[in-house]
Short mmCIF file of C-alpha atoms and ligand atoms in Angstrom, two decimals:
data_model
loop_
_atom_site.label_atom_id
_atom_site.label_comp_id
_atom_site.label_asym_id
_atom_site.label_seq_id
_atom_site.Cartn_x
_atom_site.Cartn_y
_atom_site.Cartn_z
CA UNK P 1 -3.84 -38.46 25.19
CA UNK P 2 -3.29 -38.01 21.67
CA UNK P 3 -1.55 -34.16 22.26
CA UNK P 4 0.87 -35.05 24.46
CA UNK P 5 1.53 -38.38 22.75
CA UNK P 6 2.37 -35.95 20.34
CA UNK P 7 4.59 -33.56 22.38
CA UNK P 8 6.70 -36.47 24.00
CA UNK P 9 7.58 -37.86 20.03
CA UNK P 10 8.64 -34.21 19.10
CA UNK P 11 10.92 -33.71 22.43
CA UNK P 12 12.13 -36.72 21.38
CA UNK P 13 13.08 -36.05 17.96
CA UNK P 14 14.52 -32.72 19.12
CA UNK P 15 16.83 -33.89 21.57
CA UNK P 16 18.34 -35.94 18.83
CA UNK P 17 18.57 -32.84 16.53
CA UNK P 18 20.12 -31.31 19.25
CA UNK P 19 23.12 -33.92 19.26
CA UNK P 20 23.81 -32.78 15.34
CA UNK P 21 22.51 -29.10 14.29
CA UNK P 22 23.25 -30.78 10.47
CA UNK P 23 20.40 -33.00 10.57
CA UNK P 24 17.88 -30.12 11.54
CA UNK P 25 15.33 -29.41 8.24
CA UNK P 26 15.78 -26.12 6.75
CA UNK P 27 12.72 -24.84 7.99
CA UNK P 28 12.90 -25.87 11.31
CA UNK P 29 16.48 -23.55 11.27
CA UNK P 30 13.79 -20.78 9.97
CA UNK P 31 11.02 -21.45 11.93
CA UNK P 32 13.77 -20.45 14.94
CA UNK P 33 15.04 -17.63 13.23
CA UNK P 34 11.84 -16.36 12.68
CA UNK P 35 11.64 -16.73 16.42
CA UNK P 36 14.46 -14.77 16.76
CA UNK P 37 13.67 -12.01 14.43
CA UNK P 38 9.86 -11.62 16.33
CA UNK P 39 11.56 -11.52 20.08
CA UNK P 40 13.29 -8.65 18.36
CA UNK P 41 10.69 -6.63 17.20
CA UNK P 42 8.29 -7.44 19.78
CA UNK P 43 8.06 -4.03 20.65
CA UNK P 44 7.38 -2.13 17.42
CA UNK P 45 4.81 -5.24 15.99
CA UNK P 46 3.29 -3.84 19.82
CA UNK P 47 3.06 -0.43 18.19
CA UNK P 48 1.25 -1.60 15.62
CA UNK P 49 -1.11 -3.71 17.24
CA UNK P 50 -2.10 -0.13 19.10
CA UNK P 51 -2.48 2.14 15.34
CA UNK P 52 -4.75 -0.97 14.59
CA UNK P 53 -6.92 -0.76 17.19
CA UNK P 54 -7.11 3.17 17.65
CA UNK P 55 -7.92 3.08 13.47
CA UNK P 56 -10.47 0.38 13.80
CA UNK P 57 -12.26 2.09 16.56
CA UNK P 58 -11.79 5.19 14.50
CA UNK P 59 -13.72 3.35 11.82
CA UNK P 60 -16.43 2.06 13.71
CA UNK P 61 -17.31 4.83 15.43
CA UNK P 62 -17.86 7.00 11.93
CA UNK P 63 -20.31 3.36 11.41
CA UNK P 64 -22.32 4.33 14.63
CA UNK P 65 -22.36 8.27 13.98
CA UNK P 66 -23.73 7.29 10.70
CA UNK P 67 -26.08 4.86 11.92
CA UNK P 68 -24.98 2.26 9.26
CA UNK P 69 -27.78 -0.44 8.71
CA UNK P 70 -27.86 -3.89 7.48
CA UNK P 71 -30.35 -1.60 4.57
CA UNK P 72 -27.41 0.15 3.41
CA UNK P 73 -25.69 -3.15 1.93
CA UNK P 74 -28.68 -3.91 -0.23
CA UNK P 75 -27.39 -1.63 -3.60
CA UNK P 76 -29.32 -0.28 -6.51
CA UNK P 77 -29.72 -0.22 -10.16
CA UNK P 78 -30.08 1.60 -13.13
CA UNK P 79 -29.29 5.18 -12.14
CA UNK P 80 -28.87 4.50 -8.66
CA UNK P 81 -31.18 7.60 -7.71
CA UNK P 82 -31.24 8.19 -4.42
CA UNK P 83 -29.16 5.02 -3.25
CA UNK P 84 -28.82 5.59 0.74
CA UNK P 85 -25.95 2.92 1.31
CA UNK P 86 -24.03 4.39 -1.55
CA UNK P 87 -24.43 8.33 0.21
CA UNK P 88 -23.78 6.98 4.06
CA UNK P 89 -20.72 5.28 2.47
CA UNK P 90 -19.42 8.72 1.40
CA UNK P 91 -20.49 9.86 4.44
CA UNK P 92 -18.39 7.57 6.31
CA UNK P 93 -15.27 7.62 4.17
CA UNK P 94 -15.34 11.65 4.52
CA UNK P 95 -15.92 10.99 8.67
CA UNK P 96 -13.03 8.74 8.38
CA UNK P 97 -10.68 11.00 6.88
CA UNK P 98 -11.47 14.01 8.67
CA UNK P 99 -12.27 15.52 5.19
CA UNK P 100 -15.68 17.56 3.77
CA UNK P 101 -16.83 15.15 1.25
CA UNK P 102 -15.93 11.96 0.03
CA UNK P 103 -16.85 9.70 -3.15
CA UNK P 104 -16.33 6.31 -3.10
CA UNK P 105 -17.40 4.04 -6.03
CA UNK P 106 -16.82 0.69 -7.43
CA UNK P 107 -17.02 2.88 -10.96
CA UNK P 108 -13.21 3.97 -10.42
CA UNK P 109 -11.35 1.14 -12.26
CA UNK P 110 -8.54 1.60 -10.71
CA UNK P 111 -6.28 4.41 -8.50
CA UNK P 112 -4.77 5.42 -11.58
CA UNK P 113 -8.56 6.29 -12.88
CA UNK P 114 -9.32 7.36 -9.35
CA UNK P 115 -6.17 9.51 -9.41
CA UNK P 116 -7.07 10.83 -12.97
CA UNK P 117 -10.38 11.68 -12.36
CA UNK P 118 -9.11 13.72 -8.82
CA UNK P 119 -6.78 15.68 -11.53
CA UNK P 120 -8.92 16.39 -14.42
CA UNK P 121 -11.35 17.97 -11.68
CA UNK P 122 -9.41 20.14 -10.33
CA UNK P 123 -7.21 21.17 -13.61
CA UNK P 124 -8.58 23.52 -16.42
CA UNK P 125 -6.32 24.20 -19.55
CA UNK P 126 -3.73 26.79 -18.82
CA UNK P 127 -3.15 25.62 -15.36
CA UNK P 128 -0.08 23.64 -14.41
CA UNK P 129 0.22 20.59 -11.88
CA UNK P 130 3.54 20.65 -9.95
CA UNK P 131 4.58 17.22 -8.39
CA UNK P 132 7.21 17.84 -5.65
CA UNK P 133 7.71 14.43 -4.78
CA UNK P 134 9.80 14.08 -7.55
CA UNK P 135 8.45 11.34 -10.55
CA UNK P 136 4.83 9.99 -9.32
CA UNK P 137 4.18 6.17 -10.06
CA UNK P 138 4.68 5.08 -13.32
CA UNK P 139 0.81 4.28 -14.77
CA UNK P 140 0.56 8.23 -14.00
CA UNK P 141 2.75 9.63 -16.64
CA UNK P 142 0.21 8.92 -19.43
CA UNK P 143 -2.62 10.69 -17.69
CA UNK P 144 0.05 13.26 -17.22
CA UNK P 145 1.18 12.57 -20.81
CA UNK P 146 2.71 14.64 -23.84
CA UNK P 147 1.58 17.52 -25.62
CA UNK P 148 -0.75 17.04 -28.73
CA UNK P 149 -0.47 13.11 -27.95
CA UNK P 150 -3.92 12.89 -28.92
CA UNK P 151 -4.79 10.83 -25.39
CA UNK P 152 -6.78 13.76 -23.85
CA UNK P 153 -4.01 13.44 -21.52
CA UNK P 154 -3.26 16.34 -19.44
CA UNK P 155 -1.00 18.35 -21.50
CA UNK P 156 -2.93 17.48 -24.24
CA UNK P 157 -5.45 19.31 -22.68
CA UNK P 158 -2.85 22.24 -21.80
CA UNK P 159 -2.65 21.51 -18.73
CA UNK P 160 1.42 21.87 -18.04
CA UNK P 161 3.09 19.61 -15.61
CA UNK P 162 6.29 20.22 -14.25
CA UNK P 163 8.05 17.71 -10.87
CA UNK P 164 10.66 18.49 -8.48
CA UNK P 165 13.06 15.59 -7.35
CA UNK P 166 13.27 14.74 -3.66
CA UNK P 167 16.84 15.14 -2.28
CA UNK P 168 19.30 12.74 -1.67
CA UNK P 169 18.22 12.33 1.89
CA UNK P 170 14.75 11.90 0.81
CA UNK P 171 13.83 15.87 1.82
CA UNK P 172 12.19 18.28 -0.13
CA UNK P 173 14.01 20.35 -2.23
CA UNK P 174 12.01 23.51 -0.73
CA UNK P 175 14.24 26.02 -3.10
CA UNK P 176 13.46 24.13 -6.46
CA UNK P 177 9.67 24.26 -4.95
CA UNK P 178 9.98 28.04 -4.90
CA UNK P 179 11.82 28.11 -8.52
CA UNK P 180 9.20 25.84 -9.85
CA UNK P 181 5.63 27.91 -8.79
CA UNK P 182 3.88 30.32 -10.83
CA UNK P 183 1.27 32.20 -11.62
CA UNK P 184 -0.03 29.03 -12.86
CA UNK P 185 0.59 26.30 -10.27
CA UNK P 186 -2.86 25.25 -9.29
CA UNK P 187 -2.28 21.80 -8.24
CA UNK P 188 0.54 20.29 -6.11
CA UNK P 189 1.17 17.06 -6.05
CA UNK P 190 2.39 14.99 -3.43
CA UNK P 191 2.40 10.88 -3.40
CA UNK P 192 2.74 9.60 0.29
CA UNK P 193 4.20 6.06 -0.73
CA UNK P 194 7.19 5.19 -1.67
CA UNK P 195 5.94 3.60 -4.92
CA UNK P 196 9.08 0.90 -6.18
CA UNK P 197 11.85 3.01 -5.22
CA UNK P 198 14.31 2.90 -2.64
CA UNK P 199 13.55 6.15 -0.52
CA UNK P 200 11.17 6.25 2.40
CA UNK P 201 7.47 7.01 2.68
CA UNK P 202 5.98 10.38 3.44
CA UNK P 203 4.48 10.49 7.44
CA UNK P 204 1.46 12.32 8.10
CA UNK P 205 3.06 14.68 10.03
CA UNK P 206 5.71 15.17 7.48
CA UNK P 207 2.81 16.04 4.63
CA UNK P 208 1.18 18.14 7.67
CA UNK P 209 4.28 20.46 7.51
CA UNK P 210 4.74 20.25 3.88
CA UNK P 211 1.11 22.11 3.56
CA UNK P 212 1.92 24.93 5.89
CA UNK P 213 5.09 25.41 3.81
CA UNK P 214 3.24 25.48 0.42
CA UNK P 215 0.47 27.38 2.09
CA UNK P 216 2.74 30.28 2.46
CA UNK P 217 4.36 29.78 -0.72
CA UNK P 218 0.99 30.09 -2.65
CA UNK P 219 -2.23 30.30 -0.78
CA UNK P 220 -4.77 29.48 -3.69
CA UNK P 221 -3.03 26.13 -4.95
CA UNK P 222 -4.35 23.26 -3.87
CA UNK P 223 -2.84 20.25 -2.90
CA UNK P 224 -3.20 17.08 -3.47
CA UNK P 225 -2.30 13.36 -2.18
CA UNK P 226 -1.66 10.09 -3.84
CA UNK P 227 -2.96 8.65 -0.84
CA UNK P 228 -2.39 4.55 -2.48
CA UNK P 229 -1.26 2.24 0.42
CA UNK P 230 -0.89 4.68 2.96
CA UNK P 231 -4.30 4.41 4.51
CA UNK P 232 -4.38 3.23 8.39
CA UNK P 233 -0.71 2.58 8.25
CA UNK P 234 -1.37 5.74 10.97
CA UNK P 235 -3.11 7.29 13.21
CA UNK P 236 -3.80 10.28 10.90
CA UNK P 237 -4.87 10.93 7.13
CA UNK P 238 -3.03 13.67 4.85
CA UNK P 239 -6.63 15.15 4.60
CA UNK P 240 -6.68 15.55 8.63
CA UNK P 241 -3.41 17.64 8.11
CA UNK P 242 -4.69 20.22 5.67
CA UNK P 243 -4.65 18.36 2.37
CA UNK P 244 -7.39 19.97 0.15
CA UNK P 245 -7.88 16.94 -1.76
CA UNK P 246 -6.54 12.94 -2.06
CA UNK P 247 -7.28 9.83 -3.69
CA UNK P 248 -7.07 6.22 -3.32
CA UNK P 249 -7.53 2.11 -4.38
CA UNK P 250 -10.05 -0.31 -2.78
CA UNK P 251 -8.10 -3.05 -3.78
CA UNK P 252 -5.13 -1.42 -1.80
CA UNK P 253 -5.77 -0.41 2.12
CA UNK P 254 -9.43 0.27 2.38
CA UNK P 255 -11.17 -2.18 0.65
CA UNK P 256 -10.03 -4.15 3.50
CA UNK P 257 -9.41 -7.49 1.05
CA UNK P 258 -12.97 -7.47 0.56
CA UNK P 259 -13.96 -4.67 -1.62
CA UNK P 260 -13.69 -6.11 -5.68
CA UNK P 261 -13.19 -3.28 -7.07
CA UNK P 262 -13.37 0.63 -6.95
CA UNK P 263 -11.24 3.78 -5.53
CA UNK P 264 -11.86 6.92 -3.27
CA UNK P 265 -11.70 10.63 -3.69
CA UNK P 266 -12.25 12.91 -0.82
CA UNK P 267 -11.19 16.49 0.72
CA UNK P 268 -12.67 19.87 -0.13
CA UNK P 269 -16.53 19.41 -0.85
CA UNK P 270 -16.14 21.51 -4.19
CA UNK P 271 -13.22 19.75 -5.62
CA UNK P 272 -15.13 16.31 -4.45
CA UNK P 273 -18.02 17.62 -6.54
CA UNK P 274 -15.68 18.35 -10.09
CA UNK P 275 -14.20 14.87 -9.71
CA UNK P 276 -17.25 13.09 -9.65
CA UNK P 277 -18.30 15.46 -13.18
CA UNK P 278 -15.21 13.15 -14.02
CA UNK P 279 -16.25 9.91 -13.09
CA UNK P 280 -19.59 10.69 -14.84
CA UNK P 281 -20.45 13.78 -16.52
CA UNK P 282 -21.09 17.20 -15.76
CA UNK P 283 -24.00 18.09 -13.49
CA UNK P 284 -24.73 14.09 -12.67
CA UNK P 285 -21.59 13.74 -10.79
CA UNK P 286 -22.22 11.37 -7.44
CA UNK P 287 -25.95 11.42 -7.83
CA UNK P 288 -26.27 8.30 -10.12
CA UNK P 289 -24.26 5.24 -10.22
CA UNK P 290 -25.63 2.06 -9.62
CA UNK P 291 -24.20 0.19 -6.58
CA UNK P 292 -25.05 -3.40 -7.40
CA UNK P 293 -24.20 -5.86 -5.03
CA UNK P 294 -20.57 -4.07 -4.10
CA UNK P 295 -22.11 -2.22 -0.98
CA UNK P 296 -21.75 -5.00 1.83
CA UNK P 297 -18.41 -5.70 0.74
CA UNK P 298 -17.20 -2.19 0.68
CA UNK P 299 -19.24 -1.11 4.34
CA UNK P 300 -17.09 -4.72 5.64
CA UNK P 301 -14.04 -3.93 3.91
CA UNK P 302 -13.37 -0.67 5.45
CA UNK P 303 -14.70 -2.15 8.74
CA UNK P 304 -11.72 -4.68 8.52
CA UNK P 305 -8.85 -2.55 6.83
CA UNK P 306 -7.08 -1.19 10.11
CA UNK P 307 -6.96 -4.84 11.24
CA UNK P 308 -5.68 -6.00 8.13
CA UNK P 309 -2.93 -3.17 7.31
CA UNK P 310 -1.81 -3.53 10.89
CA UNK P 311 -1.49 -7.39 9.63
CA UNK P 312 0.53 -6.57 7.08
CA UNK P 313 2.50 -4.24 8.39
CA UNK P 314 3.25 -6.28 11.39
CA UNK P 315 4.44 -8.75 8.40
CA UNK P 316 6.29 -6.36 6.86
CA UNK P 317 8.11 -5.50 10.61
CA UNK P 318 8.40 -9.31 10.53
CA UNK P 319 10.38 -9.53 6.84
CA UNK P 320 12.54 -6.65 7.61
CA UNK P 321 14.02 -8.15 10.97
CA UNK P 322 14.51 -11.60 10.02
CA UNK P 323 16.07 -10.73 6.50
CA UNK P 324 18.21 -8.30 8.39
CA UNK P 325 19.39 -10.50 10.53
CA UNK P 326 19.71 -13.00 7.67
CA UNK P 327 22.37 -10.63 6.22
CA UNK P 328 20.20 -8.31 3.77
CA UNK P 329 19.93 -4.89 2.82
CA UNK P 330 15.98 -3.73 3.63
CA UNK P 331 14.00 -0.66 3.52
CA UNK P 332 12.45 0.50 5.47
CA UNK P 333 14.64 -1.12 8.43
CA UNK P 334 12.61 -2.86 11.00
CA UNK P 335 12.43 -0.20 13.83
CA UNK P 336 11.83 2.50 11.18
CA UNK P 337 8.18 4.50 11.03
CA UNK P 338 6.10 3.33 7.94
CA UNK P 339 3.52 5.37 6.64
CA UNK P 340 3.22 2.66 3.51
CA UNK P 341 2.89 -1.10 3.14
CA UNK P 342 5.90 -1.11 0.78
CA UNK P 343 8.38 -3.29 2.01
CA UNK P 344 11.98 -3.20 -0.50
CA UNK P 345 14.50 -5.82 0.16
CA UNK P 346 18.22 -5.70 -2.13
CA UNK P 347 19.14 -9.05 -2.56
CA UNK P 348 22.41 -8.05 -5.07
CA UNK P 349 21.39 -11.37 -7.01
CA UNK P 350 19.30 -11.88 -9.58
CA UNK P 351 18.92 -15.69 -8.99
CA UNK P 352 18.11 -14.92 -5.68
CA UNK P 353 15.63 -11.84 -6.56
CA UNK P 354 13.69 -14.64 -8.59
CA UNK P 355 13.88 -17.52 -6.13
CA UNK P 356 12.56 -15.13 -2.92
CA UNK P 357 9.69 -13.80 -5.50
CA UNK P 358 8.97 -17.57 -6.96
CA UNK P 359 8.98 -18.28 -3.08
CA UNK P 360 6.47 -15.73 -2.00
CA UNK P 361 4.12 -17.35 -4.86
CA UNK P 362 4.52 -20.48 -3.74
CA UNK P 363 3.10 -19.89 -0.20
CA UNK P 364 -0.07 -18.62 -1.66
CA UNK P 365 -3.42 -19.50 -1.18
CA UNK P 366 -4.47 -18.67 -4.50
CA UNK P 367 -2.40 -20.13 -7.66
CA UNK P 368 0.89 -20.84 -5.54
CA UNK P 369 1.07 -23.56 -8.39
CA UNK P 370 1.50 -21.00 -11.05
CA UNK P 371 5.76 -20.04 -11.40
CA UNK P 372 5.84 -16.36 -12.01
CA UNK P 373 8.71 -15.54 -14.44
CA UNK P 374 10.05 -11.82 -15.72
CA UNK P 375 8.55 -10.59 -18.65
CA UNK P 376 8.34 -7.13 -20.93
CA UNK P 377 5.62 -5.08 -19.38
CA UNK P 378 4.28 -2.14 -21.88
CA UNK P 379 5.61 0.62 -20.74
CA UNK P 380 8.66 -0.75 -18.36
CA UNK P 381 12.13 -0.73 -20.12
CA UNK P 382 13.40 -3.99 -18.54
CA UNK P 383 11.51 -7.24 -17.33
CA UNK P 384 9.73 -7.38 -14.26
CA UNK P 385 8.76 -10.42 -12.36
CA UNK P 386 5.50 -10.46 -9.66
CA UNK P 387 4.07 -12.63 -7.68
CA UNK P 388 0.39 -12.65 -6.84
CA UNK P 389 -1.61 -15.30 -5.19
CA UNK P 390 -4.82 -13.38 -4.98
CA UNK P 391 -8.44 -13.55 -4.51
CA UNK P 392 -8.76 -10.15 -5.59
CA UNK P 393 -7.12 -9.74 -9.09
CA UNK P 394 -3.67 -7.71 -8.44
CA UNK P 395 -5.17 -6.93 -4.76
CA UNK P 396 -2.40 -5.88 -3.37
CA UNK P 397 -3.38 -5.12 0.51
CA UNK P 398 -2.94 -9.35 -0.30
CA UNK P 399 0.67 -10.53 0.32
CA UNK P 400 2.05 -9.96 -3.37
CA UNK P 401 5.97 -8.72 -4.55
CA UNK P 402 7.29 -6.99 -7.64
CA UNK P 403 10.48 -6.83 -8.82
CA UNK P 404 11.71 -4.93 -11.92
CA UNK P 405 14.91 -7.41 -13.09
CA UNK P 406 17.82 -4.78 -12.71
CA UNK P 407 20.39 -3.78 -10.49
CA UNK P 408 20.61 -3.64 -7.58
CA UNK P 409 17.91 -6.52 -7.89
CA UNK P 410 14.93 -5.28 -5.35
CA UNK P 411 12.30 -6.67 -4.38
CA UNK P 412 9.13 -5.01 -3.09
CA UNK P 413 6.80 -6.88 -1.35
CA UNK P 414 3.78 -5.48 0.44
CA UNK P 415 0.78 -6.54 1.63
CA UNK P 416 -0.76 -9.57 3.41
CA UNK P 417 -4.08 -10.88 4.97
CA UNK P 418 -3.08 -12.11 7.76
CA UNK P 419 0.47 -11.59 9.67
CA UNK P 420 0.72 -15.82 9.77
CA UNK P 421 0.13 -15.67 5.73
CA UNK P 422 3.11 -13.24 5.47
CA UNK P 423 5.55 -15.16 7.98
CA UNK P 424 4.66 -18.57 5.78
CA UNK P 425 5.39 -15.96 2.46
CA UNK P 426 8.79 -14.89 3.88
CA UNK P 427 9.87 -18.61 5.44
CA UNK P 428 8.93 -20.28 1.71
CA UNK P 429 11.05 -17.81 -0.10
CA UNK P 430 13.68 -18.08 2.49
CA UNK P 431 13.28 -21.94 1.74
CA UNK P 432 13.32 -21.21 -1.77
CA UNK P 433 16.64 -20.00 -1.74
CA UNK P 434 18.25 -22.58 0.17
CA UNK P 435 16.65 -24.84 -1.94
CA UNK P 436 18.57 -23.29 -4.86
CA UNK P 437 22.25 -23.14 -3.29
CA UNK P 438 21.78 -19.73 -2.98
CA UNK P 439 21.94 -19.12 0.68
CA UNK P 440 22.63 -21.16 3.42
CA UNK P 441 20.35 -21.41 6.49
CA UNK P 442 22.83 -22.13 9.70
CA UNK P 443 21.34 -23.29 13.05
CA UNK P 444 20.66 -19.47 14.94
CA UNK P 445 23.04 -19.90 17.97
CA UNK P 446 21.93 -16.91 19.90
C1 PLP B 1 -1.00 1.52 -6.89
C2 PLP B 1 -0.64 2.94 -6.96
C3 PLP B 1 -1.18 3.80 -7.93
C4 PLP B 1 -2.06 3.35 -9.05
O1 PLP B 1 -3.05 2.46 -8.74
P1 PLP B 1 -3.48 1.31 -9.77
O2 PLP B 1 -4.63 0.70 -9.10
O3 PLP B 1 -2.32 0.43 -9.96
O4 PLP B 1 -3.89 2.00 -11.04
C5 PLP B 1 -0.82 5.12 -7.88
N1 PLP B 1 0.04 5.58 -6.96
C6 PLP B 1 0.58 4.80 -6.04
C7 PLP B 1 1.53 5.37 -5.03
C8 PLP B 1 0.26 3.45 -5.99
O5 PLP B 1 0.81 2.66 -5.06
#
């Protein structure tokens, strides 16, 4: 037999590499470490295996209660009157959620627009938004913008803005909070992720307490969730905790890699109803908007998105133990709770901060030929260097990294198909490195 043919010629090459550790390939030394690193977080890739499951039944029970058909995939054109998949789709997302109302469309270009939209809804001029999650991700400071920019930003709409910073230890600074509301807070603003910075994510429970606090603060505000890459990375949704309103990519969590394009805005059935006069225009809202073929892939996506962020998560479990044990700095740790994909690792090095990045692009599908290199993003004040081997164009629920090119050099990686796609990402880059003299893989003796 072929197989075992097979199996005897490996023993037999092992037992020599026993005999001299030197001779062993560098990713064979991985390959055990990698062993290594899994035995020891066995328990907590368990974990997620369960939020996975409970999510996906979660998901396909809001199918059944909604009796999705294979008529709902078809999609319209035109206006899109009266376009049943597009309204069972909202239908499910809200059931999902736990919220009143949900919009889902491939028209949202992006989370920023699905973000914006979510904002300009629920702001009039004269109102101010408070973010209390200190500085919210970077493409949202121009839809916050400046005063008489002439961008129809926010404030150039007088709508005031004002953040607070989180503490050191990542809490809320609940007296600034209390300095910072008015008369004129309507909106509060809370992002869940930990966006490219080196503090934790929000939990669900932690945003559930956060809303009773602000509830007693100031009843009337409402409050709002960047909800981007949290999505199934738990067993609950800021909108199931008393969030009045949230938004979110497809091409992050709940497209479930298969959604092309689009975002999601749901919560409070009113303040649903002004974002869509956003998307579209006053008194059309969600009732037109042509579908086109995007239906099938949206309905499968969110069928498959618990599966898949429990993949990458698991991955991300997977990075953090093995680079841990390697010797580096990550966040979060391993055994910590995630309520994001975001994995940040602090390699110290800018050679090897390239390398690992270079490495995670080479263990793509998709263009691992292509060699990513830094450059000067608009609107970033130092070079940043990604890598993205992806069918979906900047997907990131795919297994993609960032990494602004500053100190302390981190790199944040998220994402992933498949756990197996990750573990090969990870490995590569490892390989990468060694490659480069940069580190030095030695046998795992343990
Ligand atoms: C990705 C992201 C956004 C913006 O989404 P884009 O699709 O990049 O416009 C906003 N907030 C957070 C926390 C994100 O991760």
């Amino acid at each position: 037999m072929v197989i075992s043919c097979a199996n005897i010629w490996k023993r037999k090459e092992n037992q020599r590499y026993i005999v001299n550790n030197q001779e062993r390939s560098g990713w064979e030394l991985l390959e055990q470490w990698a062993e290594h690193a899994e035995a020891l977080a066995a328990p907590r890739l368990r974990e997620l295996d369960r939020t996975a499951e409970r999510n996906h039944w979660k998901v396909i029970r809001a199918f059944q209660k909604f009796k999705v058909s294979d008529f709902h995939f078809s999609g319209s054109t035109g206006y899109g009157y009266n376009d049943r998949g597009r309204e069972v789709l909202d239908e499910v997302y809200a059931e999902v959620f736990g919220a009143e109302a949900a919009l889902v469309r491939p028209h949202f270009a992006s989370g920023t627009h699905t973000i914006s939209c979510a904002l300009f809804g629920a702001l009039r001029p004269g109102d101010e938004l408070l973010y209390i999650t200190g500085r919210p991700y970077d493409t949202l400071h121009k839809v916050i913008g400046n005063e008489g920019d002439g961008n129809g930003s926010l404030k150039d709409w007088g709508i005031t803005y004002s953040e607070v910073a989180l503490l050191e230890d990542r809490g809320i600074d609940w007296a600034q909070v209390e300095r910072s509301i008015s008369s004129k807070t309507k909106v509060i603003g809370i992002q869940r992720s930990r966006g490219y910075a080196w503090r934790s994510s929000l939990s669900v429970a932690e945003i559930g307490e956060m809303v009773k606090r602000i509830r007693q603060l100031k009843p009337d505000c409402i409050i709002f969730v960047d909800n981007c890459y949290g999505e199934f990375t738990e067993e609950l949704e800021p909108t199931q905790v008393g969030v009045d309103l949230m938004a979110g990519s497809l091409i992050k969590n709940p497209g479930g890699g298969l959604a092309s394009t689009g975002g999601y805005i749901c919560g409070r059935a009113d303040l649903v109803e002004k974002a869509s006069y956003r998307l579209t225009a006053p008194g059309i809202g969600g009732e037109v908007g042509a579908m086109l073929g995007t239906l099938r892939a949206t309905y499968q996506g969110l069928f498959l998105a618990p599966h898949l962020v429990g993949q990458a998560l698991r991955g991300a479990v997977f990075a953090a133990a093995l680079l841990e044990l390697l010797g580096f700095d990550s966040n979060p740790s391993w055994d910590a709770q995630r309520s994001d994909l975001i994995q940040a690792i602090r390699f110290g090095r800018e050679d090897a901060l390239i390398a690992f990045v270079q490495g995670i692009q080479r263990a793509a599908a998709v263009d691992a030929h292509v060699v990513p290199e830094p450059w000067d993003m608009p609107g970033y004040d130092y070079p940043v260097i990604m890598a993205a081997g992806t069918f979906i164009q900047g997907g990131s629920l795919e297994l993609s990294a960032d990494a602004p090119i500053r100190e302390p050099y981190i790199a944040y990686m998220q994402g992933g198909l498949t756990y197996s796609h990750v573990k090969f990402g990870v490995l590569t880059a490892l390989l990468e490195m060694q490659k480069r003299g940069i580190i030095v893989i030695k046998p795992n003796m343990t």
